[in-house]
Coordinates of C-alpha atoms and ligand atoms in Angstrom, one line a residue:
Chain A
X300 CA -52.4 -33.3 -8.1
X301 CA -52.3 -31.2 -11.2
X302 CA -52.1 -27.5 -10.1
X303 CA -51.3 -24.2 -11.6
X304 CA -48.7 -24.0 -8.9
X305 CA -45.9 -26.5 -9.5
X306 CA -45.1 -26.6 -5.8
X307 CA -48.6 -28.0 -5.2
X308 CA -48.2 -30.5 -8.0
X309 CA -45.0 -31.7 -6.3
X310 CA -46.6 -32.3 -2.9
X311 CA -45.9 -35.8 -1.6
X312 CA -48.5 -38.5 -1.5
X313 CA -49.4 -39.1 2.1
X314 CA -52.5 -40.3 3.7
X315 CA -55.8 -40.6 1.9
X316 CA -57.8 -37.9 0.1
X317 CA -60.6 -36.4 2.4
X318 CA -59.5 -38.5 5.4
X319 CA -57.8 -37.5 8.6
X320 CA -57.1 -39.4 11.7
X321 CA -58.7 -37.6 14.6
X322 CA -56.1 -36.4 17.1
X323 CA -55.9 -38.1 20.5
X324 CA -56.4 -35.7 23.4
X325 CA -52.7 -35.8 24.2
X326 CA -52.0 -34.6 20.7
X327 CA -54.0 -31.4 21.2
X328 CA -52.3 -28.3 22.4
X329 CA -53.2 -26.6 25.7
X330 CA -55.0 -23.3 26.0
X331 CA -53.3 -20.1 27.2
X332 CA -54.9 -16.7 27.9
X333 CA -53.1 -13.6 26.5
X334 CA -52.9 -10.2 28.2
X335 CA -51.5 -7.1 26.4
X336 CA -50.5 -3.7 27.7
X337 CA -51.6 -1.2 25.0
X338 CA -49.6 1.8 26.2
X339 CA -47.0 2.6 28.8
X340 CA -48.8 3.3 32.1
X341 CA -52.0 1.6 30.9
X342 CA -53.3 -1.5 32.7
X343 CA -52.9 -4.9 31.0
X344 CA -56.1 -6.2 29.4
X345 CA -57.2 -9.7 28.2
X346 CA -56.7 -9.9 24.4
X347 CA -57.5 -13.5 23.5
X348 CA -56.0 -17.0 23.6
X349 CA -53.4 -19.2 21.8
X350 CA -52.9 -22.9 21.8
X351 CA -49.4 -24.1 22.5
X352 CA -47.5 -27.1 24.0
X353 CA -46.2 -25.0 26.9
X354 CA -46.1 -21.6 28.5
X355 CA -42.9 -20.5 26.7
X356 CA -44.2 -21.3 23.2
X357 CA -47.6 -19.7 24.2
X358 CA -45.6 -16.5 24.8
X359 CA -44.0 -16.7 21.3
X360 CA -47.3 -17.5 19.6
X361 CA -49.0 -14.7 21.5
X362 CA -46.5 -12.2 20.2
X363 CA -47.1 -13.3 16.6
X364 CA -50.9 -13.4 16.9
X365 CA -51.6 -10.2 18.9
X366 CA -48.7 -7.8 18.6
X367 CA -47.9 -8.1 14.9
X368 CA -49.1 -4.6 14.1
X369 CA -50.8 -2.7 16.9
X370 CA -48.3 -0.8 19.0
X371 CA -48.2 -2.4 22.4
X372 CA -45.6 -2.1 25.1
X373 CA -45.8 -5.5 26.8
X374 CA -47.5 -8.9 26.9
X375 CA -47.9 -11.9 29.2
X376 CA -49.6 -15.3 29.1
X377 CA -50.9 -17.8 31.5
X378 CA -52.4 -21.3 31.3
X379 CA -56.2 -21.1 31.1
X380 CA -56.5 -23.6 33.9
X381 CA -54.7 -21.2 36.2
X382 CA -57.4 -18.5 35.9
X383 CA -59.8 -18.6 38.8
X384 CA -63.2 -17.2 37.6
X385 CA -66.1 -15.7 39.5
X386 CA -69.8 -16.0 38.4
X387 CA -70.8 -13.7 35.5
X388 CA -73.5 -11.2 36.4
X389 CA -75.6 -8.6 34.5
X390 CA -77.7 -5.5 34.9
X391 CA -77.2 -4.0 38.3
X392 CA -75.8 -7.2 39.9
X393 CA -72.2 -6.9 41.1
X394 CA -70.1 -10.1 40.8
X395 CA -68.4 -9.1 44.1
X396 CA -71.8 -9.6 45.9
X397 CA -71.5 -13.3 45.1
X398 CA -68.0 -13.6 46.7
X399 CA -68.4 -14.8 50.2
X400 CA -65.8 -13.3 52.5
X401 CA -63.3 -16.0 53.6
X402 CA -61.4 -15.8 56.8
X403 CA -57.7 -15.5 56.0
X404 CA -56.1 -18.8 56.7
X405 CA -52.7 -19.4 57.9
X406 CA -50.3 -20.7 55.2
X407 CA -47.9 -19.1 52.8
X408 CA -49.2 -16.0 51.2
X409 CA -48.8 -15.7 47.5
X410 CA -49.5 -12.8 45.1
X411 CA -52.5 -12.9 42.8
X412 CA -53.4 -10.6 39.9
X413 CA -57.0 -9.5 39.8
X414 CA -59.0 -8.6 36.6
X415 CA -62.4 -6.9 36.3
X416 CA -65.0 -7.0 33.5
X417 CA -66.5 -3.6 34.0
X418 CA -68.5 -3.5 30.7
X419 CA -70.1 -6.6 29.2
X420 CA -68.9 -7.2 25.7
X421 CA -65.5 -5.6 26.5
X422 CA -62.2 -7.2 27.7
X423 CA -61.2 -8.0 31.3
X424 CA -58.8 -5.4 32.6
X425 CA -56.2 -5.6 35.3
X426 CA -57.3 -4.1 38.6
X427 CA -54.3 -4.7 40.8
X428 CA -52.9 -7.5 43.0
X429 CA -53.6 -9.0 46.4
X430 CA -51.9 -11.3 48.8
X431 CA -53.7 -14.6 49.7
X432 CA -53.1 -18.2 50.4
X433 CA -55.7 -19.5 47.9
X434 CA -57.6 -18.3 44.9
X435 CA -60.8 -18.1 47.0
X436 CA -59.1 -16.0 49.5
X437 CA -57.7 -13.8 46.7
X438 CA -61.2 -13.1 45.5
X439 CA -62.3 -12.2 49.0
X440 CA -59.3 -10.0 49.5
X441 CA -60.0 -8.3 46.1
X442 CA -63.6 -7.6 47.3
X443 CA -62.2 -5.7 50.2
X444 CA -59.6 -3.9 48.2
X445 CA -61.3 -3.2 44.8
X446 CA -65.0 -3.3 45.4
X447 CA -65.7 0.4 45.3
X448 CA -69.4 0.6 44.4
X449 CA -68.8 0.4 40.6
X450 CA -70.4 -2.7 39.2
X451 CA -68.1 -5.5 38.1
X452 CA -69.6 -8.2 36.1
X453 CA -66.9 -10.8 36.3
X454 CA -63.6 -11.2 38.3
X455 CA -60.6 -13.2 37.5
X456 CA -57.7 -14.1 39.9
X457 CA -54.4 -15.5 38.6
X458 CA -51.5 -16.4 40.9
X459 CA -48.6 -14.1 39.8
X460 CA -46.2 -17.0 39.8
X461 CA -48.2 -18.7 37.0
X462 CA -47.8 -15.9 34.6
X463 CA -45.1 -15.7 32.0
X464 CA -44.2 -12.0 32.0
X465 CA -42.1 -10.1 29.5
X466 CA -38.7 -9.5 31.0
X467 CA -37.1 -6.1 30.8
X468 CA -34.5 -7.2 28.2
X469 CA -37.3 -8.6 26.0
X470 CA -39.2 -5.3 26.2
X471 CA -37.5 -3.9 23.0
X472 CA -39.2 -6.7 21.0
X473 CA -42.0 -4.2 20.3
X474 CA -39.9 -1.2 19.4
X475 CA -39.4 -2.3 15.8
X476 CA -43.2 -2.3 15.1
X477 CA -43.4 1.3 13.8
X478 CA -40.6 0.4 11.2
X479 CA -42.7 -2.2 9.5
X480 CA -44.5 0.3 7.3
X481 CA -45.4 -2.2 4.7
X482 CA -47.9 -3.7 7.1
X483 CA -49.7 -0.3 7.4
X484 CA -52.6 1.0 5.4
X485 CA -51.1 4.4 5.4
X486 CA -48.2 3.2 3.2
X487 CA -50.6 2.5 0.3
X488 CA -51.6 6.0 -0.9
X489 CA -52.6 5.6 -4.5
X490 CA -54.3 9.0 -4.7
X491 CA -51.7 10.9 -6.8
X492 CA -51.3 8.1 -9.2
X493 CA -55.0 7.8 -9.6
X494 CA -55.4 11.6 -10.1
X495 CA -52.8 11.7 -12.8
X496 CA -54.4 8.7 -14.5
X497 CA -57.8 10.3 -14.5
X498 CA -56.5 13.6 -15.8
X499 CA -54.6 11.8 -18.6
X500 CA -57.9 9.9 -19.4
X501 CA -60.0 13.0 -19.6
X502 CA -57.5 14.7 -22.0
X503 CA -57.3 11.7 -24.3
Chain B
X106 CA -61.5 -12.6 4.4
X107 CA -64.7 -14.2 4.1
X108 CA -68.0 -14.4 2.3
X109 CA -71.4 -13.9 3.7
X110 CA -72.8 -16.7 1.6
X111 CA -72.5 -19.0 4.5
X112 CA -75.0 -21.8 4.4
X113 CA -77.4 -21.7 7.3
X114 CA -79.4 -24.8 7.9
X115 CA -83.1 -24.4 7.5
X116 CA -84.4 -23.4 10.9
X117 CA -86.7 -25.7 12.7
X118 CA -88.8 -23.6 14.9
X119 CA -89.9 -26.5 17.1
X120 CA -86.2 -26.7 18.2
X121 CA -86.7 -23.3 19.8
X122 CA -90.1 -24.2 21.2
X123 CA -88.4 -26.8 23.5
X124 CA -86.3 -24.1 25.2
X125 CA -87.2 -22.7 28.6
X126 CA -89.5 -19.7 27.8
X127 CA -88.3 -17.6 30.7
X128 CA -84.6 -18.0 29.9
X129 CA -85.3 -17.4 26.3
X130 CA -87.1 -14.2 27.1
X131 CA -84.2 -12.9 29.2
X132 CA -81.8 -13.9 26.4
X133 CA -83.8 -12.1 23.7
X134 CA -84.3 -9.0 25.9
X135 CA -80.5 -8.8 26.4
X136 CA -79.9 -8.9 22.7
X137 CA -82.7 -6.3 22.1
X138 CA -81.0 -4.0 24.6
X139 CA -77.8 -4.2 22.5
X140 CA -75.9 -6.2 25.1
X141 CA -73.5 -9.0 24.2
X142 CA -73.9 -12.6 25.0
X143 CA -70.8 -14.2 26.7
X144 CA -69.7 -17.8 26.7
X145 CA -71.1 -18.7 30.1
X146 CA -74.5 -17.0 29.6
X147 CA -77.5 -19.2 28.9
X148 CA -78.2 -19.4 25.2
X149 CA -80.6 -21.5 23.0
X150 CA -79.1 -24.6 21.4
X151 CA -80.0 -23.2 18.0
X152 CA -78.1 -20.0 18.6
X153 CA -75.0 -21.9 19.7
X154 CA -75.2 -24.3 16.7
X155 CA -75.6 -21.6 14.1
X156 CA -72.9 -19.4 15.6
X157 CA -70.4 -22.2 15.7
X158 CA -71.3 -23.0 12.1
X159 CA -70.9 -19.4 11.0
X160 CA -67.7 -18.5 12.9
X161 CA -66.1 -21.8 11.9
X162 CA -66.9 -21.2 8.2
X163 CA -65.5 -17.8 8.5
X164 CA -62.3 -19.2 10.0
X165 CA -61.9 -21.8 7.3
X166 CA -62.4 -19.1 4.7
X167 CA -59.4 -17.2 6.1
X168 CA -57.2 -20.3 5.9
X169 CA -58.3 -21.5 2.4
X170 CA -58.4 -17.9 1.2
X171 CA -54.8 -17.6 2.0
X172 CA -54.0 -20.3 -0.6
X173 CA -54.9 -18.5 -4.0
X174 CA -53.0 -15.4 -2.8
X175 CA -50.2 -17.2 -1.0
X176 CA -49.3 -18.9 -4.3
X177 CA -48.3 -15.5 -5.7
X178 CA -45.9 -14.4 -3.0
X179 CA -42.8 -15.7 -4.9
X180 CA -44.0 -14.1 -8.1
X181 CA -45.4 -10.8 -6.9
X182 CA -43.8 -7.9 -8.9
X183 CA -40.9 -6.5 -6.9
X184 CA -39.7 -6.7 -3.3
X185 CA -42.3 -4.3 -1.9
X186 CA -45.2 -6.2 -3.3
X187 CA -43.7 -9.4 -2.0
X188 CA -43.3 -8.0 1.6
X189 CA -46.9 -6.6 1.5
X190 CA -48.5 -9.8 0.2
X191 CA -46.6 -11.9 2.7
X192 CA -47.8 -9.6 5.5
X193 CA -51.4 -9.9 4.2
X194 CA -51.3 -13.7 3.9
X195 CA -49.9 -13.9 7.4
X196 CA -52.8 -11.6 8.6
X197 CA -55.4 -13.9 7.0
X198 CA -54.0 -17.0 8.7
X199 CA -53.9 -15.0 12.0
X200 CA -57.6 -14.1 11.4
X201 CA -58.4 -17.8 11.3
X202 CA -56.7 -18.4 14.6
X203 CA -58.8 -15.6 16.2
X204 CA -62.0 -16.9 14.7
X205 CA -61.4 -20.5 15.7
X206 CA -60.8 -19.3 19.3
X207 CA -64.1 -17.4 19.2
X208 CA -65.9 -20.6 18.0
X209 CA -64.1 -22.7 20.6
X210 CA -65.8 -20.7 23.4
X211 CA -69.0 -22.2 22.2
X212 CA -67.8 -25.7 22.8
X213 CA -66.3 -27.0 19.6
X214 CA -62.5 -27.7 19.8
X215 CA -60.1 -26.3 17.3
X216 CA -58.9 -29.8 16.2
X217 CA -62.5 -30.8 15.5
X218 CA -63.0 -27.8 13.3
X219 CA -59.7 -28.5 11.4
X220 CA -60.8 -32.1 10.9
X221 CA -64.2 -31.1 9.7
X222 CA -62.7 -28.8 7.1
X223 CA -60.4 -31.6 5.8
X224 CA -63.2 -34.2 5.5
X225 CA -65.5 -31.7 3.8
X226 CA -68.0 -31.6 6.6
X227 CA -67.6 -27.9 7.1
X228 CA -67.7 -25.3 4.3
X229 CA -65.7 -22.2 3.5
X230 CA -66.3 -19.3 1.2
X231 CA -67.1 -20.5 -2.3
X232 CA -65.0 -17.9 -4.1
X233 CA -61.7 -19.6 -3.1
X234 CA -62.5 -22.6 -5.3
X235 CA -61.4 -20.6 -8.3
X236 CA -57.8 -20.3 -9.6
X237 CA -55.6 -17.3 -9.7
X238 CA -54.1 -17.5 -13.2
X239 CA -52.3 -14.2 -13.2
X240 CA -51.0 -11.5 -10.8
X241 CA -54.1 -9.6 -11.7
X242 CA -56.3 -12.3 -10.2
X243 CA -54.4 -12.0 -7.0
X244 CA -54.9 -8.2 -7.1
X245 CA -58.6 -8.8 -7.6
X246 CA -58.8 -10.9 -4.5
X247 CA -56.7 -8.4 -2.4
X248 CA -58.9 -5.5 -3.4
X249 CA -62.4 -6.7 -4.1
X250 CA -62.8 -10.0 -2.4
X251 CA -61.4 -8.4 0.8
X252 CA -63.8 -5.4 0.2
X253 CA -66.7 -7.8 0.1
X254 CA -65.4 -9.5 3.3
X255 CA -65.1 -6.1 5.0
X256 CA -68.8 -5.4 4.2
X257 CA -69.7 -8.6 6.0
X258 CA -67.3 -8.3 8.8
X259 CA -68.2 -4.7 9.7
X260 CA -71.9 -5.8 9.9
X261 CA -71.1 -8.9 11.9
X262 CA -68.9 -6.9 14.4
X263 CA -72.2 -5.4 15.6
X264 CA -73.7 -8.8 16.3
X265 CA -74.6 -10.3 19.6
X266 CA -71.9 -12.8 20.5
X267 CA -69.1 -11.1 22.5
X268 CA -66.0 -13.2 21.6
X269 CA -66.9 -13.1 17.9
X270 CA -67.4 -9.3 17.9
X271 CA -64.1 -8.7 19.7
X272 CA -62.3 -10.9 17.2
X273 CA -63.9 -9.0 14.3
X274 CA -62.8 -5.6 15.8
X275 CA -59.2 -6.8 15.5
X276 CA -59.7 -8.3 12.1
X277 CA -61.4 -5.2 10.6
X278 CA -58.5 -3.0 11.7
X279 CA -56.1 -5.2 9.8
X280 CA -58.4 -5.5 6.8
X281 CA -58.1 -1.7 6.2
X282 CA -54.4 -2.5 5.2
X283 CA -55.6 -5.3 2.8
X284 CA -58.1 -3.0 1.1
X285 CA -55.7 -0.1 0.7
X286 CA -52.9 -2.4 -0.6
X287 CA -55.3 -4.2 -3.0
X288 CA -56.6 -0.9 -4.4
X289 CA -53.0 0.4 -4.7
X290 CA -52.1 -2.7 -6.8
X291 CA -55.1 -2.3 -9.1
X292 CA -54.4 1.5 -9.6
X293 CA -50.9 0.6 -10.7
X294 CA -52.2 -2.0 -13.2
X295 CA -54.9 0.5 -14.5
X296 CA -52.4 3.3 -15.0
X297 CA -49.8 0.9 -16.5
X298 CA -49.3 -0.5 -19.9
X299 CA -52.0 -1.8 -22.2
X300 CA -50.9 -5.3 -21.3
X301 CA -51.4 -4.6 -17.6
X302 CA -54.8 -3.1 -18.2
X303 CA -55.9 -6.1 -20.3
X304 CA -54.6 -8.4 -17.6
X305 CA -56.8 -6.8 -14.9
X306 CA -59.8 -6.7 -17.3
X307 CA -59.4 -10.4 -17.9
X308 CA -59.3 -11.1 -14.2
X309 CA -62.4 -8.9 -13.6
X310 CA -64.2 -10.9 -16.3
X311 CA -63.3 -14.2 -14.6
X312 CA -64.0 -13.1 -11.0
X313 CA -67.2 -11.1 -11.4
X314 CA -69.6 -14.1 -11.3
X315 CA -68.0 -15.6 -8.2
X316 CA -67.9 -12.1 -6.6
X317 CA -71.7 -11.8 -7.1
X318 CA -72.1 -15.3 -5.6
X319 CA -69.9 -14.2 -2.6
X320 CA -72.8 -12.8 -0.6
X321 CA -74.9 -15.9 -0.9
X322 CA -78.1 -16.8 -2.6
X323 CA -80.6 -14.1 -3.4
X324 CA -83.2 -13.4 -0.6
X325 CA -85.9 -14.8 -2.9
X326 CA -84.4 -18.3 -2.6
X327 CA -82.5 -18.4 0.6
X328 CA -83.8 -20.1 3.8
X329 CA -85.7 -18.2 6.4
X330 CA -83.3 -16.3 8.6
X331 CA -85.7 -14.0 10.6
X332 CA -84.8 -15.7 13.8
X333 CA -81.1 -15.4 13.2
X334 CA -81.5 -11.7 12.4
X335 CA -83.5 -11.2 15.6
X336 CA -80.8 -12.9 17.6
X337 CA -78.2 -10.8 15.8
X338 CA -76.3 -13.7 14.4
X339 CA -77.0 -12.6 10.8
X340 CA -76.8 -8.8 10.5
X341 CA -78.3 -8.2 7.1
X342 CA -79.8 -10.2 4.2
X343 CA -77.6 -11.5 1.4
X344 CA -79.1 -9.1 -1.1
X345 CA -78.5 -6.1 1.3
X346 CA -74.8 -7.0 1.7
X347 CA -74.4 -7.5 -2.1
X348 CA -76.1 -4.1 -2.7
X349 CA -73.8 -2.4 -0.2
X350 CA -70.8 -3.8 -1.9
X351 CA -72.0 -2.7 -5.3
X352 CA -72.7 0.8 -4.0
X353 CA -69.2 1.2 -2.7
X354 CA -67.1 -0.5 -5.3
X355 CA -68.8 -0.4 -8.7
X356 CA -68.0 3.3 -9.0
X357 CA -64.4 2.7 -8.0
X358 CA -64.0 0.0 -10.7
X359 CA -65.6 2.2 -13.3
X360 CA -63.4 5.1 -12.3
X361 CA -60.4 3.1 -13.4
X362 CA -61.9 2.6 -16.8
X363 CA -62.7 -1.2 -16.5
X364 CA -65.8 -2.8 -17.8
X365 CA -67.8 -5.0 -15.5
X366 CA -69.0 -8.0 -17.5
X367 CA -72.8 -7.5 -16.9
X368 CA -74.7 -5.4 -19.4
X369 CA -77.6 -5.2 -16.9
X370 CA -75.6 -3.7 -14.1
X371 CA -76.9 -0.2 -13.2
X372 CA -78.2 1.6 -10.2
X373 CA -82.0 1.8 -10.2
X374 CA -82.8 5.4 -9.4
X375 CA -86.3 4.5 -8.2
X376 CA -85.5 1.8 -5.8
X377 CA -82.0 3.1 -4.9
X378 CA -80.7 -0.4 -5.4
X379 CA -78.6 -2.1 -8.1
X380 CA -80.1 -4.0 -10.9
X381 CA -78.0 -6.9 -12.3
X382 CA -78.3 -10.1 -14.1
X383 CA -79.4 -12.8 -11.7
X384 CA -76.2 -14.8 -10.8
X385 CA -76.3 -18.5 -11.7
X386 CA -77.3 -20.1 -8.4
X387 CA -77.0 -23.6 -9.9
X388 CA -73.3 -23.0 -10.6
X389 CA -73.0 -21.7 -7.0
X390 CA -74.5 -24.9 -5.6
X391 CA -72.4 -27.1 -7.8
X392 CA -69.2 -25.4 -6.7
X393 CA -70.2 -25.4 -3.0
X394 CA -70.8 -29.1 -3.3
X395 CA -67.3 -29.8 -4.5
X396 CA -67.7 -29.2 -8.3
X397 CA -65.5 -26.1 -8.6
X398 CA -62.2 -26.0 -10.4
X399 CA -60.1 -25.9 -7.2
X400 CA -62.1 -27.6 -4.4
X401 CA -60.1 -30.7 -4.5
X402 CA -56.7 -28.9 -4.6
X403 CA -57.6 -26.5 -1.7
X404 CA -58.6 -29.3 0.6
X405 CA -55.7 -31.5 -0.4
X406 CA -53.2 -28.7 0.3
X407 CA -54.7 -28.3 3.7
X408 CA -54.8 -32.0 4.5
X409 CA -51.2 -32.6 3.4
X410 CA -50.0 -29.7 5.5
X411 CA -51.8 -31.2 8.5
X412 CA -50.2 -34.6 7.8
X413 CA -46.8 -33.1 7.3
X414 CA -47.1 -31.2 10.5
X415 CA -47.6 -34.4 12.5
X416 CA -44.0 -34.8 13.5
X417 CA -43.9 -31.3 14.9
X418 CA -46.9 -32.0 17.2
X419 CA -45.4 -35.3 18.1
X420 CA -42.1 -33.6 19.1
X421 CA -43.9 -31.0 21.2
X422 CA -46.3 -33.4 22.9
X423 CA -46.3 -33.1 26.6
X424 CA -48.6 -34.6 29.2
X425 CA -48.5 -31.4 31.2
X426 CA -50.7 -29.4 29.0
X427 CA -54.4 -30.0 28.3
X428 CA -56.8 -28.6 25.8
X429 CA -59.5 -26.6 27.5
X430 CA -62.2 -24.2 26.3
X431 CA -60.9 -20.6 26.2
X432 CA -62.5 -18.2 28.8
X433 CA -63.6 -15.3 26.6
Ligands
FE2_648 FE1 -58.9 -11.5 2.5
FE2_649 FE1 -58.1 -9.6 4.3
FE2_650 FE1 -59.1 -11.8 6.8

């Protein structure tokens, strides 16, 4: 290749121009859902996804992708396959109405985190947690605990054990964000320079 | 960053005629009410297809757009400019990740999109097929190409597909830094030495024609997009977007004392719109189809990066994870 950029010209010859071998399914990274806490005391909300080979790297990539600039206080990730999802409703239909109450079964109780979609088009927001022995039972328990007449269009339940949380000693990761002023629009005030320039122009 | 000049396929209305009329009516009523469509909602095949195409093109434009700017990081004047440009390029690549995720919720995997970019099956914004000869070219992109992208992105953020709109909200917030930074760079060139002024003027001369192409073919010759406008996939015509850009940025370019290389460019007081020399749409087509100065290089850089990253994926491969569609 003959490029203006010598580093491009030096690129090694590998493979064939315009060709790529499609990746086998094992060669494709898994999908992880990312949740962010925008402010101290605020509930966590769904922010998006990353692809990663495992939960720990998903956490690292989530930090790079979603908390590079916006101030946030904490973040966690979970495998998309570990999110149990209710049907999606609209209008005046409450998703909780489609959850059939399940009789609590014996078995070891685990904790589940419950998320609500309260406005279509917005993010799922953390509502609280429940104890249950299965995701179905968690949905039913959530119906008892959180269904307070307000319409919820979609409910998610995630077993707490499957979430990679931010540990207290990692919390300070986000404290440096306000120092990175070069990433901030407010750092680029050209007003004075522009004014001086225009004044000099009009005199000339 | 991204250009609106995405190539929509000609719409075959019979495709829509095959859809269930009741479901279609519910879908259209929801959009008319201003509600968002979510991944698990019913949607017409054509809506899904065109959205994948548009969001994917947008994602590719972020990736490829990072190349002509990225090449200047090591040569940006001074430490501060290097830090800023590095942050900007990192943002752009991050935007691609957000956009790919949004497109994935419609059923196309990220790897498939990456492969389609490399083989040339999918397109990206035409403007990145031109070279950045000098630092001023890089500044032109940071300020004005991003400005054009913002015009598109702000409009699209009011579209109908939930995941795309949410991605765009995040992206637009970061773009405000790109725009401010780009303008800052150009103000410094404008108020600098004669050599610096000449350098930006030369860049402006080179980039103006592709900038006019950026918003896509004129409404007179582009395919019918009424259906896409009704479904809030496309939020304004190409000429509307171009006009909005000219309204906002021509005065700012003139303010700095630069000359836009089009003698016919002026605001028509009667119509309230800009008059300009019709851009060369044959050139636009030629470049989109691979005939631009940098098409080959851009795709090769992307392809070789993918090939060289193979060992990383190989090393991280684990049978415990599985690619699945994102939830929202
Ligand atoms: Fe950009
Ligand atoms: Fe940008
Ligand atoms: Fe961008």
